[in-house]
mmCIF file of C-alpha atoms in Angstrom:
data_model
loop_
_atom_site.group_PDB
_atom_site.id
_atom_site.type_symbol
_atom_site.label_atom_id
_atom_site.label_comp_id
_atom_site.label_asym_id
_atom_site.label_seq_id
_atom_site.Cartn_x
_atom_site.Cartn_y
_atom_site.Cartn_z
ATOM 1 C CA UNK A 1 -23.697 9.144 -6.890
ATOM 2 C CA UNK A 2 -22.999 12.236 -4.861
ATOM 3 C CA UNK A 3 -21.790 10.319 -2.189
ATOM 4 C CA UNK A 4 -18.930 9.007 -4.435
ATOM 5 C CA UNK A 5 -17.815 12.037 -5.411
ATOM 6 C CA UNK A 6 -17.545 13.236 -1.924
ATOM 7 C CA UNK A 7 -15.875 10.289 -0.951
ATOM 8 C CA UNK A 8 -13.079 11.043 -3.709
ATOM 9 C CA UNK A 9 -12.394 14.477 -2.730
ATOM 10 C CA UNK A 10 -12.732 13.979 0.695
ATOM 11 C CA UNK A 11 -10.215 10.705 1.176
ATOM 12 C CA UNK A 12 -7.911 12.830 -1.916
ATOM 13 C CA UNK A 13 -7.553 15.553 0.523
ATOM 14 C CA UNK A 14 -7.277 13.721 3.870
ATOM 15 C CA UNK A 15 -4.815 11.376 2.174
ATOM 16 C CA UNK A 16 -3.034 14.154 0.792
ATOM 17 C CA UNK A 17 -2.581 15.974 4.275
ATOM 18 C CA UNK A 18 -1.304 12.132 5.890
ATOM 19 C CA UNK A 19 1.637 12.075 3.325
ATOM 20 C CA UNK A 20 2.462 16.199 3.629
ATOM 21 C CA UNK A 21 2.284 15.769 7.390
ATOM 22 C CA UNK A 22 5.620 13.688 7.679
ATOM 23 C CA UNK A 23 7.712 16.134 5.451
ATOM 24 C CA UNK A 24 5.880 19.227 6.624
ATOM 25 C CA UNK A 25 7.108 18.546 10.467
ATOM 26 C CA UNK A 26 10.050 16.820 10.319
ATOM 27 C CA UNK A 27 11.300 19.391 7.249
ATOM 28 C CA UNK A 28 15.154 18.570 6.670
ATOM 29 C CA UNK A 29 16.444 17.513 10.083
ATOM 30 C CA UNK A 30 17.991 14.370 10.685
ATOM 31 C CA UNK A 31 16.253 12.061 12.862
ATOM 32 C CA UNK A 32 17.500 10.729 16.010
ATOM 33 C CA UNK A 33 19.446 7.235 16.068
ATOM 34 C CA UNK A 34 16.212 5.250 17.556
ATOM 35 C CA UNK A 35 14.203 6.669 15.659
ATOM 36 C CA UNK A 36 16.130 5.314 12.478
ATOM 37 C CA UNK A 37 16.380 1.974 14.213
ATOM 38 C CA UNK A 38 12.319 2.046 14.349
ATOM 39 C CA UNK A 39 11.974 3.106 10.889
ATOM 40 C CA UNK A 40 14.907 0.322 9.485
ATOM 41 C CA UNK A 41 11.939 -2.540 10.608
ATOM 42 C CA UNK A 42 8.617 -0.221 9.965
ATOM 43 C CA UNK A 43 8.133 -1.991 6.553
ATOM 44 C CA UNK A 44 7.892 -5.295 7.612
ATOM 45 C CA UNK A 45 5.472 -4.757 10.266
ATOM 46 C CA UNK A 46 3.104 -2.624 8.216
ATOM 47 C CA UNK A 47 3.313 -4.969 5.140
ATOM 48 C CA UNK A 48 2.784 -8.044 7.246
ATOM 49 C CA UNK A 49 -0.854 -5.873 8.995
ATOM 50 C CA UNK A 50 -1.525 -5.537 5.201
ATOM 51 C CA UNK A 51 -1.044 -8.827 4.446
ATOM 52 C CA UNK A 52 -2.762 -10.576 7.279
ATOM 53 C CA UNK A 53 -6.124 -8.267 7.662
ATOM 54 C CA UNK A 54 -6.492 -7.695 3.638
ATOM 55 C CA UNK A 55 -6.621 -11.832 3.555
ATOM 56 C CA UNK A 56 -8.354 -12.903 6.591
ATOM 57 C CA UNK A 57 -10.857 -10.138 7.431
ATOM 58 C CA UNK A 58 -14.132 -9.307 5.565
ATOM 59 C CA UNK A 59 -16.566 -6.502 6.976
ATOM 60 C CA UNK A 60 -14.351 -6.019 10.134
ATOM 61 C CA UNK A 61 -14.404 -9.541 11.200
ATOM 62 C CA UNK A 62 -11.386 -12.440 11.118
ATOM 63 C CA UNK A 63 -13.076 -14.747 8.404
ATOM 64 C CA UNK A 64 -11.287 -17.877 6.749
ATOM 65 C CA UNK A 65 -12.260 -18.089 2.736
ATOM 66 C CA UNK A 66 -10.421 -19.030 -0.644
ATOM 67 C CA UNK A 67 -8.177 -16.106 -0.380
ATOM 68 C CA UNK A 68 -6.281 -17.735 2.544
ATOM 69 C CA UNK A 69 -5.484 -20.448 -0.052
ATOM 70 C CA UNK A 70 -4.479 -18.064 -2.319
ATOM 71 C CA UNK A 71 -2.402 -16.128 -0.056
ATOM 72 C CA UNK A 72 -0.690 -19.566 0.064
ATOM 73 C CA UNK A 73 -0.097 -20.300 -3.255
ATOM 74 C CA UNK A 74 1.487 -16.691 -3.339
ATOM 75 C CA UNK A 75 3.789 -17.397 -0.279
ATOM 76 C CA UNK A 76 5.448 -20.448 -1.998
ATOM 77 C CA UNK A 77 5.761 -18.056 -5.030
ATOM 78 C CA UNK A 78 7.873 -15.612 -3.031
ATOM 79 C CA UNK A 79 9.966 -17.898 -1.451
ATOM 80 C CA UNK A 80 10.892 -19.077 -5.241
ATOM 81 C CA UNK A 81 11.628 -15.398 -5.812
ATOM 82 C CA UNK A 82 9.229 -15.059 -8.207
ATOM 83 C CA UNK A 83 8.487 -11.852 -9.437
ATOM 84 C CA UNK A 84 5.742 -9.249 -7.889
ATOM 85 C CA UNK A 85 3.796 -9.991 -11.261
ATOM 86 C CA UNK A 86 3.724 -13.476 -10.795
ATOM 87 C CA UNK A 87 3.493 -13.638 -6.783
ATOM 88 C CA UNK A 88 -0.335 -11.623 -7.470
ATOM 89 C CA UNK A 89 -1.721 -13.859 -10.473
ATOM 90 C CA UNK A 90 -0.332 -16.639 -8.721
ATOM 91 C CA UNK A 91 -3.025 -15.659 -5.831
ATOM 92 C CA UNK A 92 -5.326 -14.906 -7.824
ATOM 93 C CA UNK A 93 -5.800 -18.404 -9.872
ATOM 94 C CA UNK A 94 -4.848 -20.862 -6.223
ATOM 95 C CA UNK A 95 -8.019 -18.196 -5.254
ATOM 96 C CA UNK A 96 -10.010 -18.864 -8.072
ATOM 97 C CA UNK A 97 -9.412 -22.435 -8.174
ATOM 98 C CA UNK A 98 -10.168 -23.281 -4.470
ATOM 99 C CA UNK A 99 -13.410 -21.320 -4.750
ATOM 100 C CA UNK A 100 -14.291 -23.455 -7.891
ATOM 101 C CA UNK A 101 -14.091 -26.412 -6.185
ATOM 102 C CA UNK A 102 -15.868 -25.243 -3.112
ATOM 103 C CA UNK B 1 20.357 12.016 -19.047
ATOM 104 C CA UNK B 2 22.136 12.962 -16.675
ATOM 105 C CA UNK B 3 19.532 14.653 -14.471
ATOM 106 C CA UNK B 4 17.612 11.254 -15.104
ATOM 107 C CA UNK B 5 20.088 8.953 -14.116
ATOM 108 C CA UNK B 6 19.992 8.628 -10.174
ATOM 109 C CA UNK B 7 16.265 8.014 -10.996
ATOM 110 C CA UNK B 8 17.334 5.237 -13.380
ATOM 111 C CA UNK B 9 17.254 2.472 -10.325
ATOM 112 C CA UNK B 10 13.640 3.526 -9.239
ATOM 113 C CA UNK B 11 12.340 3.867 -12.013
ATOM 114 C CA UNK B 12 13.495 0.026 -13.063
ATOM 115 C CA UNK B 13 12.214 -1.204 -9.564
ATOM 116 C CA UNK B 14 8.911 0.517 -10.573
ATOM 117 C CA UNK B 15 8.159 -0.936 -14.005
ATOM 118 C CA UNK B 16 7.661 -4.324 -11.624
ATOM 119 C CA UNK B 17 5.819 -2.711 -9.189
ATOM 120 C CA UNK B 18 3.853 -1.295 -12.411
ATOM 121 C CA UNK B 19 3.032 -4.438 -13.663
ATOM 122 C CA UNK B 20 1.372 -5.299 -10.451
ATOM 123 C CA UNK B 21 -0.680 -2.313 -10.502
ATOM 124 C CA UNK B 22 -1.590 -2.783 -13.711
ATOM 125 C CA UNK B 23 -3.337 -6.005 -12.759
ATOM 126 C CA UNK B 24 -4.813 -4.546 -9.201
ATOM 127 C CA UNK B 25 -5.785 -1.374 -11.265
ATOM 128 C CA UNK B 26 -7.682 -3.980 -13.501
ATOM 129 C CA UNK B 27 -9.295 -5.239 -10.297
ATOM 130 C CA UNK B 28 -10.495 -2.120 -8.941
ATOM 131 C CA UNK B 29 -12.067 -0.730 -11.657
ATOM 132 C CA UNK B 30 -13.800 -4.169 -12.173
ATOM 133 C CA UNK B 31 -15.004 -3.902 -8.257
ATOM 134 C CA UNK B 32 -15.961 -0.360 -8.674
ATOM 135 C CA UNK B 33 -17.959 -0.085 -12.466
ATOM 136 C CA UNK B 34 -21.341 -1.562 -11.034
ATOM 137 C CA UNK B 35 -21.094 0.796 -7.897
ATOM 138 C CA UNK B 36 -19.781 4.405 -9.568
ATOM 139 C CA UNK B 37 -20.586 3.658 -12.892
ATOM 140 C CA UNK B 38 -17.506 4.215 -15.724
ATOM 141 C CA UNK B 39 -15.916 7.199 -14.673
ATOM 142 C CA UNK B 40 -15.583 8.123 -11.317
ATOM 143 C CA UNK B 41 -13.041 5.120 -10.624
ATOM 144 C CA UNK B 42 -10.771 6.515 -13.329
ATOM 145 C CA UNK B 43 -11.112 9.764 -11.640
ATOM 146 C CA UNK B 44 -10.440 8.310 -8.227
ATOM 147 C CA UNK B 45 -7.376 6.231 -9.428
ATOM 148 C CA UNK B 46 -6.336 9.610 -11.018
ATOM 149 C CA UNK B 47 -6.699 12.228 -7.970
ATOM 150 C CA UNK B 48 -6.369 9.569 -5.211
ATOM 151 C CA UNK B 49 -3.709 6.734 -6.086
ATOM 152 C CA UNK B 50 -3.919 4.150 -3.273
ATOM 153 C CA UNK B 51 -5.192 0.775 -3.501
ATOM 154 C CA UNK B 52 -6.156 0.664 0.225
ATOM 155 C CA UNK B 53 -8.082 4.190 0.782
ATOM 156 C CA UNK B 54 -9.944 3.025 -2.855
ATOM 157 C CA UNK B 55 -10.574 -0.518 -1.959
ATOM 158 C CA UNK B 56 -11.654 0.382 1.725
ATOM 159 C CA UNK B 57 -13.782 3.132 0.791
ATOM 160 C CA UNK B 58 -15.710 1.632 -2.221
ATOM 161 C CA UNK B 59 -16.514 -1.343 0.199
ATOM 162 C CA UNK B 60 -17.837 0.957 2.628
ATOM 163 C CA UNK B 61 -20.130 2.545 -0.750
ATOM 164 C CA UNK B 62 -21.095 -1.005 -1.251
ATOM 165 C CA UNK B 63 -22.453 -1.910 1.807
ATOM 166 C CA UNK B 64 -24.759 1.415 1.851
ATOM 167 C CA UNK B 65 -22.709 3.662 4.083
ATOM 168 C CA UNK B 66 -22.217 7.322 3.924
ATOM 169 C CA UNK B 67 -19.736 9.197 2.345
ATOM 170 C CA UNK B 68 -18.305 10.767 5.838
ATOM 171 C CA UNK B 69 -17.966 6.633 6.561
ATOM 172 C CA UNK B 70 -16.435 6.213 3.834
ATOM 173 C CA UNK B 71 -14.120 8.808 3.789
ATOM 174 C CA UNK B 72 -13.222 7.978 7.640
ATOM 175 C CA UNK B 73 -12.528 3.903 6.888
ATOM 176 C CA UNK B 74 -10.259 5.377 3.531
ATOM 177 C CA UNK B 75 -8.700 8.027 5.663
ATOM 178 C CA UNK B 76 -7.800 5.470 8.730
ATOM 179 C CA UNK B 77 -6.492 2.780 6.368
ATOM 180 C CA UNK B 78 -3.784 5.285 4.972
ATOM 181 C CA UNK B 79 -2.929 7.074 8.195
ATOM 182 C CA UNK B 80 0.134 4.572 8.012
ATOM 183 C CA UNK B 81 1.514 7.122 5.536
ATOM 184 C CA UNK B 82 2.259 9.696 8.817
ATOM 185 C CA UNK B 83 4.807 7.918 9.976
ATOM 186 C CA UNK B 84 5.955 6.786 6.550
ATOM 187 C CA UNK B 85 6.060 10.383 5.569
ATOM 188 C CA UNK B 86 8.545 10.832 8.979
ATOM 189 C CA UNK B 87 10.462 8.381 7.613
ATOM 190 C CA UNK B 88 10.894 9.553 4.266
ATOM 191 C CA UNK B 89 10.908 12.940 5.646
ATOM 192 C CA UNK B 90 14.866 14.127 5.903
ATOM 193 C CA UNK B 91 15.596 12.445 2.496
ATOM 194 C CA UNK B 92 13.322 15.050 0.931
ATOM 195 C CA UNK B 93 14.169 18.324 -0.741
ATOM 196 C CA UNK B 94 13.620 22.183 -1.096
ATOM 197 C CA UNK B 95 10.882 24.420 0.646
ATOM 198 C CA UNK B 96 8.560 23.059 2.767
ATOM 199 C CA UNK B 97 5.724 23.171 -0.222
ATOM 200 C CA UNK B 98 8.359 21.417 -2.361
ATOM 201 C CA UNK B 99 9.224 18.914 0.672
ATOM 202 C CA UNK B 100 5.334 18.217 1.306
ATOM 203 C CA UNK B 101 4.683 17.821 -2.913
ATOM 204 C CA UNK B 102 7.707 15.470 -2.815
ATOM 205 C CA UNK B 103 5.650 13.493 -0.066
ATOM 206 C CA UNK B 104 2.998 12.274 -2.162
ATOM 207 C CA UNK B 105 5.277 10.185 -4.505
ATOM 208 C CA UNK B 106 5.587 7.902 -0.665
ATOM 209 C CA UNK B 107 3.314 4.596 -2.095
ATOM 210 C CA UNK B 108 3.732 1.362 -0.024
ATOM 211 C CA UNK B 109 5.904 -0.258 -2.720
ATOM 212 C CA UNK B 110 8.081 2.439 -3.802
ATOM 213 C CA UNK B 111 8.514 3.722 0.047
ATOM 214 C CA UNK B 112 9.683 -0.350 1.437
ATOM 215 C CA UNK B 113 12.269 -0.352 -1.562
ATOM 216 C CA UNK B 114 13.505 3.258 -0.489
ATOM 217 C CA UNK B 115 13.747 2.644 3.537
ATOM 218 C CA UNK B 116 17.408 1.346 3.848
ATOM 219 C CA UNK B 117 19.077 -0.641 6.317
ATOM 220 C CA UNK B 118 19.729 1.238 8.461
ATOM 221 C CA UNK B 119 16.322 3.662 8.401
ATOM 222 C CA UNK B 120 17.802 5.789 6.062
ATOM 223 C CA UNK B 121 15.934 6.596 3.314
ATOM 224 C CA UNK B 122 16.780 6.728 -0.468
ATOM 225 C CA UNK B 123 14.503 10.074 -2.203
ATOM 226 C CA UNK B 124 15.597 8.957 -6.154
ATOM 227 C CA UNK B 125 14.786 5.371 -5.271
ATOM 228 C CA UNK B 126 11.055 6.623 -3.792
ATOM 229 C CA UNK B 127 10.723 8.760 -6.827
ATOM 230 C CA UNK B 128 11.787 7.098 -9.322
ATOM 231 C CA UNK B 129 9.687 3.553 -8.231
ATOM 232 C CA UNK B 130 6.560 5.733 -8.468
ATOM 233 C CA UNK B 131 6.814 7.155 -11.688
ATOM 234 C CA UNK B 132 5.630 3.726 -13.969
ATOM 235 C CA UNK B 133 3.426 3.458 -11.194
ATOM 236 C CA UNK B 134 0.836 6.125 -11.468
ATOM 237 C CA UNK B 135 -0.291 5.460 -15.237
ATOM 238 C CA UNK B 136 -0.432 1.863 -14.612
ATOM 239 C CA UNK B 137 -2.807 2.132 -11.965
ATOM 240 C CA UNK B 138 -4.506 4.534 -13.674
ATOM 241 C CA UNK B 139 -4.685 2.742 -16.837
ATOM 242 C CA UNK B 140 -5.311 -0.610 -15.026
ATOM 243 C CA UNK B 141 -8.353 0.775 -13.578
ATOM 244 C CA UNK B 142 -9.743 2.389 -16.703
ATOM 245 C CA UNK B 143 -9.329 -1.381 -18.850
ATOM 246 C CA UNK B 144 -11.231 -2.800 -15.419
ATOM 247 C CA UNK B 145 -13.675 -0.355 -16.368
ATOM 248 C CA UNK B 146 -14.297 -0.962 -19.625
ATOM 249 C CA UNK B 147 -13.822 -4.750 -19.588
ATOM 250 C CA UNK B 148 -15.411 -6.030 -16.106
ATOM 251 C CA UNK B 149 -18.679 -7.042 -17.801
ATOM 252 C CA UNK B 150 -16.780 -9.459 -20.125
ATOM 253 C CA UNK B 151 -14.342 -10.729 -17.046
ATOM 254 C CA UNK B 152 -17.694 -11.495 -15.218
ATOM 255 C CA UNK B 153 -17.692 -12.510 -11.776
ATOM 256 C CA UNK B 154 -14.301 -11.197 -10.229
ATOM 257 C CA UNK B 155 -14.464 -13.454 -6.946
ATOM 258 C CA UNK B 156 -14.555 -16.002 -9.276
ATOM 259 C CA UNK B 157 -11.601 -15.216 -10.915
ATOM 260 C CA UNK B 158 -9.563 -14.738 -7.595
ATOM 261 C CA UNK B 159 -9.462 -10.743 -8.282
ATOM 262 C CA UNK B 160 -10.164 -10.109 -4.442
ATOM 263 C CA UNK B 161 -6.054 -12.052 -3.457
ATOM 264 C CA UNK B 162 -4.749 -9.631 -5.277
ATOM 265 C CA UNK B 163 -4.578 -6.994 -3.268
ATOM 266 C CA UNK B 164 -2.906 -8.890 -0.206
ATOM 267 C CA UNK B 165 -0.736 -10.480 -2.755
ATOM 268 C CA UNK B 166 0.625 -7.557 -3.659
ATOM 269 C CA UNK B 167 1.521 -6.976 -0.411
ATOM 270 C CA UNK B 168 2.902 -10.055 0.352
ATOM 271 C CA UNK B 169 5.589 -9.929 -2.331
ATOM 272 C CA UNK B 170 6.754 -6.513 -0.919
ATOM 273 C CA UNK B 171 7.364 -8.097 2.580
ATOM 274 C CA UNK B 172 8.690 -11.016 0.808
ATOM 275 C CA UNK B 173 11.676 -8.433 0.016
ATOM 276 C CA UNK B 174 12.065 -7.010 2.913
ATOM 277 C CA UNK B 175 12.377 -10.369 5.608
ATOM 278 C CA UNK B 176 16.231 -10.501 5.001
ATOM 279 C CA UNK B 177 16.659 -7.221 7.292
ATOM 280 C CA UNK B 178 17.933 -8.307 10.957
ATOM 281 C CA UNK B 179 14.739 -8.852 13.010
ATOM 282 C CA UNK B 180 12.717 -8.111 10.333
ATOM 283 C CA UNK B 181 11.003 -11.226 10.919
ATOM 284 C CA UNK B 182 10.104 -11.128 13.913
ATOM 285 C CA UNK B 183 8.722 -7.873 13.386
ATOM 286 C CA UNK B 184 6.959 -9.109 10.642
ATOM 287 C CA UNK B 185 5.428 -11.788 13.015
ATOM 288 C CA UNK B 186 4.651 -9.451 16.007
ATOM 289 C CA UNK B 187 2.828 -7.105 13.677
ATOM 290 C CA UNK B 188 0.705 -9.439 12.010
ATOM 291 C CA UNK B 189 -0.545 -10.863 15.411
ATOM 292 C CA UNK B 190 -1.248 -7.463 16.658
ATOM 293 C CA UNK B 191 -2.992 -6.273 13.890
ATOM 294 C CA UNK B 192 -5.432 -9.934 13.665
ATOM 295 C CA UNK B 193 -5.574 -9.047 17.266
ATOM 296 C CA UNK B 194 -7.324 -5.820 16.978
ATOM 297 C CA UNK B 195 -9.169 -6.313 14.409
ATOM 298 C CA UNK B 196 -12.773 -7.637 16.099
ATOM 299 C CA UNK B 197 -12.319 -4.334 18.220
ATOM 300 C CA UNK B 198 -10.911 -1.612 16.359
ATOM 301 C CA UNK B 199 -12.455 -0.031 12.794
ATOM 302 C CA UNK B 200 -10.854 -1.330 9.391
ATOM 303 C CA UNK B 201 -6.771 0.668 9.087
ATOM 304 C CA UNK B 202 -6.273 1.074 12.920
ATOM 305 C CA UNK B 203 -4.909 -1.939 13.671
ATOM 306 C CA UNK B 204 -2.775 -1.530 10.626
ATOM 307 C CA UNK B 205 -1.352 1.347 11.985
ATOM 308 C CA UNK B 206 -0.802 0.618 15.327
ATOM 309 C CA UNK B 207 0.730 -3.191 14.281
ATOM 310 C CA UNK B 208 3.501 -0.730 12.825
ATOM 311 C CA UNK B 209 4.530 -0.748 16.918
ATOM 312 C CA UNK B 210 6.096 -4.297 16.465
ATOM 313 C CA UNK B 211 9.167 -1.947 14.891
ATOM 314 C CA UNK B 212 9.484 -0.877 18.755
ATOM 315 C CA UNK B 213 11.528 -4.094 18.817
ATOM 316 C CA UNK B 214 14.481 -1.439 17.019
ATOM 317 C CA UNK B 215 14.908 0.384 20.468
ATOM 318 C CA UNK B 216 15.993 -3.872 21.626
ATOM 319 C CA UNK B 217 19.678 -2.128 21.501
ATOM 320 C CA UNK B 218 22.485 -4.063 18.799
ATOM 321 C CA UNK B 219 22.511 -7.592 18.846
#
């Protein structure tokens, strides 16, 4: 039980530093045109890593299970323009129902 | 009201986004009951506020490791918010204290809806989108608490999609930016890349290279 509460104040306070970092360096200055050209197309690569390893990894290693269905089931959501509600129970239940069956 | 209103489009964007953490709130604390017992997830939800560092660090519990492990996988898996604090960084206000307190509203939802077009980035948007989202995690997490035993088994129920769901519908919003596709694409592929060889959150953070593609000059 220790161990969790070390965890918690120890990731609070490292992820605390990782989000004062940015603002604490850069301050008010305006960054450089490239650099706002990197930043304009930082989401999509980030969200995509997200994506991708929080669906087909497990323990550090590629696996291939239910949620990959799921993730599925969620994509055709999105492309209906679902909303973000619906896109993540949508997952959840093409999930659930592929491991049922399984 | 009228010191509320340029908030007004955030905080609209963030009851959605609340909704959805809600439901992944529910999730965690489900995950997390057997492991910290009832109230150190609420705590954690409450002090800590990101799915990834919480989900990557309870795993880590799970599976027996320390809490320096733990606290390592957690830290590495949000060390994408350095250069998403860059990013956000100019938009910011006030002293440097006020500047680095404004930096911890930057959560992966709220900070993709506040990055414009072209990488400029919107601070009432940011701020605004986090606001509903803080006591629904919170509160999420404290009803996944108190109801996981009835839910019973959450892989069952699908609980573990939710997460890269979530996820998924943000990018979902952001693929009609120029190239944004193919940035989507590159990342992905180098993040499944590294993933045998580097620890959990690294290749996260280094698949945010694919936005290289930017310096590719106007098309």
């Amino acid at each position: 039980m220790t161990e969790v509460w070390i965890t918690i104040a120890g990731l609070t306070a490292t992820t605390m530093a990782l989000k004062a970092a940015g603002p604490l360096i850069v301050g008010g200055r305006e960054l450089p045109e490239r650099a706002l050209a990197v930043i304009a197309l930082l989401a999509p690569a980030l969200l995509t890593a997200l994506v991708l390893t929080g669906t087909f990894t497990e323990d550090g290693e590629l696996t291939l299970d239910p949620r990959a269905a799921g993730l599925g089931c969620a994509a055709v959501a999105a492309l209906m323009r679902a909303p973000l509600l619906a896109i993540v129970l949508v997952a959840a239940v093409g999930t659930a129902a592929v491991r049922a069956v399984t | 009201m009228t010191r509320l209103a340029p908030y007004r489009a955030g905080l609209k964007a963030g009851v959605g986004f609340g909704l959805a953490a809600l439901l992944l709130g529910v999730s965690f604390g489900v995950l997390a009951e057997p492991l910290m017992g009832p109230v150190a997830p609420v705590v954690m939800s409450a002090v800590l506020f990101s799915g990834a560092a919480q989900f990557g660090s309870t795993a880590v519990l799970a599976a027996g490791g320390d809490a320096v492990t733990a606290i390592a996988a957690g830290t590495m898996l949000n060390a994408r918010f350095l250069p998403m604090g860059v990013a956000a960084a100019p938009a910011l206000r006030g002293s440097p204290l006020r500047r680095a307190v404004e930096g911890q509203a930057v959560v992966d939802a709220s900070w993709a809806l506040a990055v414009q077009h072209d990488g400029g980035f919107d601070r009432e948007l940011l701020i605004g989108a986090t606001i509903p989202q803080y006591p629904a995690w919170v509160a999420g997490t404290v009803i996944g608490v108190l109801g996981g035993g009835a839910l019973g088994d959450p892989a069952a129920l699908g609980l573990d999609a939710l997460f890269p769901a979530f996820f998924l519908g943000l990018l979902a919003a952001e693929l009609g930016r120029p190239r944004a596709l193919a940035v989507a694409l590159l990342g992905g592929a180098i993040a499944l890349a590294l993933t045998p060889v580097l620890p959990p959150g690294l290749p996260v953070l280094l698949a945010s290279a694919a936005s290289l593609i930017g310096l590719l000059g106007e098309r």
